[in-house]
Amino acid sequence: MMAYIQTDTTSVPDARGYYGEFGGRFVPETLIPALDELTAAYHEAMNDPAFQQRLADLQATYTGRPTPITYAKRLSEHLGGAQIYLKREDLAHTGAHKINNALGQALLAQRMGKQRVVAETGAGQHGVASATASALLGLDCHVYMGTVDIARQQPNVFRMKLLGAEVIPVESGSKTLKDAINEAIRDWVTNVRETFYLLGSALGPHPYPMMVRDFQSVIGVEARRQIVELAGRLPDACIACVGGGSNAIGLFHAFRDDERVDLIGVEAGGHGIDGGEHAARFADPDIGRPGVLHGTRSFVMQDTDGQIVNTHSVSAGLDYASVGPEHAYLRAQERAYYTYATDEEALAAFQTLCRLEGIIPALESSHAVAEVIKRAPHMPKDSIILVNLSGRGDKDLDTVMRELKLNG
Ligand SMILES: *Cc1c(COP(=O)(O)O)cnc(C)c1O
């Protein structure tokens, strides 16, 4: 059998975890041995056919992979240009791509003999995925979550508890994702011997950005094969939303060497770039600059003193001040291109996809759809866009109800 996860397809990161000038390990000294142990265990697991088979079996029989791609006929006709195909991560168990990574890392924790798992969550999606994988494998799961997020994401808090996880409220800082990550790292430092840190996006110190990319690369590997089967050739453009960057890098990875395929990441433009109320790290050179956050060097939204600034997005999953280091690298290499969609554009795209395709997308994914809506009409009718529908919108119904009422 061919390995389920291919780890040797690119030159990045280097042995020290660098993607050009980005990435690396900016952590307390006590974590270095743990990161070395994790890196070694990861490479060992990837070279073990039994581990690969176990992961492949679970992705097929539990997650529901491969997820299909859907030709969006009415959306394509409506826009009058490119033919649009949707990669349906919304159909994966728990409703988003996050389970791909959570399952991979939970299997690794089990293999390393670590019974205790800690994770961070913002909107709760990674917390739910971690609690799910932990329940499946019988691991003891603890999820750090800011109290502001706990208040606004009650259904996901309840889901995690149902799944047997402990949700630990975080009262520090802005009481959101950034602070939850700080606390999860602190827990890991304290309990490092028996604890596995299950990180939710292509972020953090090496080997996390690489490991998360590899576990998510199944998205692109499947989609590349499926689009050739369904449309007869590779797409002209791949489009995905970028929070920490895991669903985007998971899609992009398989197309990296296909120079003809444009790779386009869509950040959260919030209320627009001018007022600074957004999470478009690449779009606003006044505040989005290279820096270090949560153990890795990448683009970080910061003031002139290097303090992390508050971000805003209607979609909690994109509302983060930094971005995975490999995206900063792909942008510097001019291999991938990054743009943004505002809250308003994402909400409009959300409704368009509902009405034209019968699919309620996550607000995160709606940012990618918003870019499709801008771009497709200017492309020839025989061109192809592949867009990653990273998750389903059930979790966002309250937000959308509130926002649409505000907007009349
Ligand atoms: C968490 C999440 C995202 C953003 O995370 P990435 O690591 O950038 O993929 C996007 N879409 C959905 C549905 C999510 O739950």
XYZ file of C-alpha atoms and ligand atoms in Angstrom:
423
model
C 0.000 0.000 0.000
C 1.138 3.551 -0.696
C 1.647 5.523 2.527
C -1.549 7.349 3.482
C 0.404 10.436 4.505
C 3.352 11.426 2.329
C 5.945 13.377 4.264
C 8.812 13.781 1.840
C 7.333 15.809 -0.996
C 8.880 19.215 -0.362
C 12.069 20.832 0.822
C 10.449 22.722 3.704
C 10.782 22.863 6.574
C 14.510 22.323 7.030
C 15.774 20.135 9.872
C 15.418 23.052 12.323
C 11.820 23.658 11.328
C 12.400 26.751 9.195
C 10.445 27.752 6.113
C 12.915 30.297 4.761
C 13.028 32.975 7.465
C 9.779 31.772 9.062
C 8.948 28.984 11.521
C 11.455 27.668 14.047
C 11.029 27.095 17.783
C 10.628 30.061 20.119
C 9.794 28.257 23.357
C 11.048 27.896 26.931
C 14.150 25.695 27.181
C 12.192 23.005 29.068
C 10.092 22.276 25.983
C 12.967 21.577 23.596
C 13.430 17.930 24.664
C 9.657 17.396 24.367
C 9.630 18.882 20.862
C 12.596 16.693 19.903
C 10.814 13.623 21.288
C 7.663 14.551 19.374
C 9.581 15.109 16.121
C 11.299 11.735 16.424
C 8.045 9.946 17.279
C 6.301 11.614 14.363
C 8.928 10.527 11.818
C 8.900 7.022 13.261
C 5.110 6.814 13.022
C 5.116 8.069 9.450
C 7.600 5.361 8.496
C 5.518 2.667 10.201
C 3.073 1.021 7.746
C 0.900 -0.122 10.687
C 0.430 3.484 11.881
C -0.377 4.673 8.374
C -2.871 1.821 7.943
C -4.588 2.578 11.256
C -4.973 6.239 10.321
C -6.226 5.369 6.827
C -8.770 2.907 8.267
C -10.114 5.440 10.764
C -10.314 8.196 8.156
C -12.323 5.836 5.934
C -14.595 4.173 8.503
C -14.943 6.911 11.133
C -14.309 10.336 9.565
C -16.030 9.395 6.308
C -13.133 9.985 3.918
C -12.689 10.548 1.114
C -15.008 13.530 1.263
C -16.440 14.181 -2.220
C -15.981 17.129 -4.503
C -19.206 18.671 -5.789
C -19.601 20.528 -9.080
C -21.414 23.783 -8.162
C -23.439 24.037 -11.367
C -25.903 26.751 -10.375
C -23.232 28.905 -8.714
C -21.021 28.563 -11.808
C -23.903 29.543 -14.118
C -24.906 32.409 -11.841
C -21.381 33.873 -11.911
C -21.019 33.262 -15.641
C -17.301 32.439 -15.718
C -15.151 29.686 -14.252
C -16.564 26.249 -13.414
C -16.585 25.867 -9.633
C -15.923 22.683 -7.663
C -16.306 22.390 -3.887
C -14.128 20.098 -1.756
C -16.606 18.970 0.875
C -14.784 18.980 4.238
C -18.148 20.036 5.672
C -19.159 16.393 5.260
C -16.349 15.049 7.470
C -17.340 13.777 10.934
C -17.766 16.719 13.373
C -18.414 18.993 10.397
C -15.012 20.348 9.453
C -11.472 19.468 8.396
C -10.157 19.772 11.977
C -10.848 16.081 12.678
C -8.146 15.074 10.131
C -5.461 16.614 12.304
C -7.007 15.762 15.681
C -7.238 12.084 14.780
C -3.655 11.977 13.494
C -2.239 13.652 16.592
C -4.389 11.611 19.003
C -3.094 8.404 17.397
C 0.425 9.758 17.838
C -0.256 10.555 21.521
C -1.460 6.995 22.026
C 1.599 5.619 20.259
C 3.868 7.743 22.492
C 2.119 6.361 25.587
C 0.762 9.787 26.589
C -2.638 9.334 28.181
C -3.267 13.011 28.920
C -4.092 15.388 26.058
C -4.308 19.181 26.281
C -5.721 21.365 23.527
C -6.744 24.985 23.003
C -9.859 26.195 21.287
C -11.373 29.476 20.122
C -14.781 28.868 18.613
C -14.705 25.344 19.968
C -14.257 23.455 16.700
C -10.771 22.182 17.479
C -11.878 21.459 21.044
C -14.732 19.328 19.727
C -12.431 17.529 17.263
C -9.888 16.853 20.039
C -12.573 15.646 22.441
C -13.986 13.403 19.710
C -10.638 11.794 18.835
C -9.854 11.418 22.561
C -13.177 9.695 23.231
C -12.561 7.353 20.311
C -9.095 6.382 21.556
C -9.802 6.498 25.294
C -7.544 9.479 26.045
C -8.028 11.983 28.833
C -8.770 15.352 27.173
C -8.451 18.869 28.680
C -9.406 21.871 26.555
C -8.393 25.461 27.381
C -10.921 28.063 26.282
C -11.235 31.797 26.969
C -14.272 32.787 29.040
C -15.414 35.219 26.336
C -15.452 32.325 23.869
C -17.151 30.023 26.403
C -19.964 32.544 26.728
C -20.512 32.878 22.973
C -19.970 29.231 21.974
C -22.178 27.363 24.452
C -23.241 24.516 22.112
C -19.613 23.549 21.472
C -18.779 23.747 25.191
C -21.652 21.333 25.837
C -20.488 19.045 22.994
C -16.991 18.811 24.485
C -18.423 17.945 27.896
C -20.721 15.304 26.384
C -17.659 13.801 24.716
C -16.013 13.485 28.114
C -13.532 16.368 27.895
C -12.800 18.866 30.648
C -13.209 22.490 29.512
C -10.876 24.800 31.444
C -11.919 28.483 31.460
C -9.155 31.030 30.754
C -9.558 34.444 32.410
C -6.312 36.106 31.304
C -5.785 38.747 28.608
C -8.611 39.157 26.128
C -10.051 35.790 27.321
C -10.040 34.397 23.779
C -7.985 31.996 21.624
C -4.595 33.716 22.052
C -4.903 33.410 25.833
C -6.156 29.820 25.622
C -3.024 28.886 23.635
C -0.822 30.581 26.273
C -2.475 28.488 29.006
C -2.282 25.243 27.023
C 1.456 25.814 26.476
C 1.879 26.600 30.191
C 0.104 23.333 31.101
C 2.322 21.433 28.672
C 5.493 22.928 30.171
C 4.323 21.895 33.661
C 3.116 18.375 32.842
C 5.282 17.646 29.829
C 6.232 14.074 30.693
C 2.743 12.564 30.613
C 1.021 15.155 28.418
C 0.540 15.488 24.665
C -0.257 18.972 23.321
C -2.777 18.533 20.499
C -2.401 21.790 18.537
C -5.233 22.812 16.230
C -3.691 24.598 13.264
C -0.503 24.804 11.193
C 1.072 26.958 13.899
C 3.339 26.780 16.903
C 6.913 25.537 17.286
C 8.414 22.891 14.975
C 7.282 20.140 14.336
C 3.653 21.302 14.674
C 3.278 23.323 11.438
C 4.774 20.420 9.453
C 2.820 17.728 11.289
C -0.523 19.528 10.978
C 0.151 20.189 7.287
C 0.895 16.527 6.695
C -2.238 15.337 8.517
C -4.350 17.845 6.538
C -2.660 17.123 3.206
C -5.190 14.346 2.673
C -7.569 17.137 1.542
C -5.418 18.091 -1.433
C -4.320 14.549 -2.260
C -7.951 13.459 -2.559
C -9.092 16.631 -4.330
C -6.309 16.461 -6.933
C -7.336 12.933 -7.907
C -11.067 13.753 -7.769
C -10.902 16.876 -9.945
C -8.990 14.978 -12.629
C -11.648 12.235 -12.531
C -14.572 14.651 -12.580
C -13.342 17.570 -14.713
C -10.641 15.848 -16.708
C -7.767 18.073 -15.617
C -6.174 20.070 -12.822
C -7.872 23.301 -11.689
C -6.635 26.749 -12.675
C -6.986 27.977 -9.108
C -7.288 26.496 -5.611
C -8.934 28.785 -3.055
C -9.180 28.341 0.726
C -9.742 30.503 3.793
C -6.770 31.097 6.097
C -7.067 31.329 9.871
C -4.045 29.542 11.278
C -3.822 28.088 7.816
C -4.371 24.339 8.207
C -7.215 23.738 5.739
C -5.485 25.945 3.156
C -2.078 24.280 3.479
C -3.856 20.896 3.440
C -5.370 21.757 0.062
C -2.356 23.587 -1.380
C 0.251 20.982 -0.506
C -0.676 18.492 -3.232
C -0.617 21.254 -5.881
C 2.669 22.845 -4.855
C 4.626 21.511 -7.822
C 1.850 22.246 -10.334
C 3.117 25.691 -11.298
C 0.077 26.330 -13.515
C -2.298 26.066 -10.546
C -2.785 29.358 -8.694
C -2.957 28.980 -4.908
C -5.077 31.655 -3.233
C -5.555 32.101 0.510
C -8.348 34.290 1.881
C -7.945 36.036 5.237
C -10.606 37.722 7.350
C -11.068 41.354 6.298
C -13.477 42.017 9.190
C -14.891 45.555 9.028
C -12.327 46.457 6.338
C -8.575 46.990 6.363
C -8.546 50.758 6.954
C -9.933 50.785 10.486
C -7.661 47.961 11.659
C -10.638 45.807 12.745
C -9.735 42.618 10.896
C -7.477 39.572 10.962
C -5.814 40.065 7.553
C -2.213 39.630 8.627
C -0.826 39.969 5.107
C -3.035 42.835 3.920
C -2.201 45.612 6.369
C 1.540 46.454 6.402
C 0.965 48.962 9.231
C 0.236 46.188 11.736
C 0.920 42.878 9.962
C 4.696 42.360 10.164
C 7.134 39.497 10.781
C 7.297 38.612 14.458
C 7.021 35.772 16.954
C 3.801 34.482 18.490
C 3.149 31.144 20.185
C 6.521 29.651 19.403
C 6.879 30.412 15.715
C 8.080 33.275 13.520
C 5.533 34.424 10.976
C 3.401 37.452 10.133
C 1.890 38.832 13.337
C -0.525 41.704 13.894
C 1.267 44.024 16.316
C 1.554 47.666 17.298
C 4.778 49.682 16.995
C 5.954 48.291 20.366
C 5.431 44.719 19.190
C 2.321 44.227 21.368
C -0.224 41.878 19.801
C -3.245 43.886 18.653
C -6.856 42.774 18.966
C -8.295 41.202 15.841
C -11.845 41.075 14.540
C -13.761 38.721 12.282
C -17.377 37.600 12.114
C -15.933 34.094 11.930
C -14.227 32.950 15.121
C -12.042 30.424 13.286
C -10.251 33.161 11.319
C -9.949 35.590 14.229
C -6.274 35.125 15.149
C -3.334 37.561 15.150
C -0.843 35.282 13.410
C -0.764 32.785 10.553
C 1.093 29.529 9.911
C 4.758 30.092 8.941
C 4.505 28.077 5.735
C 1.971 30.579 4.385
C 4.387 33.445 5.074
C 6.990 31.415 3.179
C 4.738 30.561 0.206
C 3.831 34.234 -0.046
C 7.486 35.311 0.081
C 8.252 32.740 -2.636
C 5.315 34.120 -4.643
C 4.000 30.556 -4.927
C 0.752 31.454 -3.161
C -1.217 34.683 -3.199
C -3.227 36.071 -0.261
C -6.251 38.308 -0.249
C -9.158 38.940 2.129
C -12.950 39.068 2.334
C -14.826 41.364 4.706
C -17.528 40.214 7.151
C -20.132 41.626 4.811
C -18.763 39.815 1.750
C -18.551 36.551 3.672
C -22.153 36.853 4.895
C -23.337 37.520 1.333
C -21.382 34.510 0.053
C -22.851 32.385 2.863
C -26.376 33.175 1.652
C -25.497 32.710 -2.016
C -24.182 29.191 -1.422
C -27.241 28.310 0.672
C -29.662 29.386 -2.031
C -27.841 28.233 -5.156
C -26.366 24.950 -3.978
C -28.330 23.842 -0.916
C -25.190 23.917 1.202
C -24.894 25.915 4.435
C -21.168 26.667 4.735
C -19.174 27.669 7.806
C -18.552 31.417 8.009
C -14.828 30.669 7.675
C -15.396 28.801 4.408
C -17.714 31.610 3.257
C -14.624 33.849 3.017
C -13.213 31.490 0.375
C -16.566 31.460 -1.427
C -16.572 35.291 -1.371
C -13.282 35.277 -3.296
C -14.770 32.819 -5.811
C -17.678 35.217 -6.326
C -15.250 38.083 -7.039
C -12.940 36.100 -9.284
C -15.010 33.590 -11.278
C -16.906 36.115 -13.475
C -13.574 37.383 -14.884
C -12.368 33.912 -15.830
C -13.138 32.017 -19.072
C -16.007 29.524 -19.052
C -13.669 26.577 -19.548
C -11.522 27.465 -16.524
C -11.796 25.624 -13.218
C -11.760 26.807 -9.602
C -11.422 24.311 -6.761
C -12.543 25.794 -3.450
C -12.151 24.162 -0.061
C -15.393 24.131 1.895
C -13.595 23.712 5.213
C -16.723 23.199 7.322
C -20.487 23.348 7.668
C -22.401 26.317 8.993
C -24.571 24.772 11.708
C -22.325 26.254 14.396
C -22.749 29.736 12.904
C -26.532 29.998 12.688
C -26.855 32.204 15.791
C -24.188 34.591 14.504
C -25.725 34.770 11.048
C -29.207 35.361 12.468
C -27.874 38.233 14.567
C -25.779 39.768 11.775
C -28.506 39.626 9.140
C -30.980 41.312 11.450
C -28.458 44.102 12.102
C -27.935 44.550 8.402
C -31.687 44.791 7.783
C -10.955 26.381 12.488
C -11.577 26.520 11.156
C -10.956 27.247 10.113
C -9.679 28.000 10.281
O -8.569 27.224 10.599
P -7.417 26.888 9.573
O -6.367 26.272 10.412
O -6.980 28.166 8.922
O -7.985 25.960 8.574
C -11.570 27.277 8.872
N -12.761 26.676 8.663
C -13.391 25.994 9.638
C -14.699 25.361 9.333
C -12.828 25.888 10.912
O -13.476 25.213 11.875
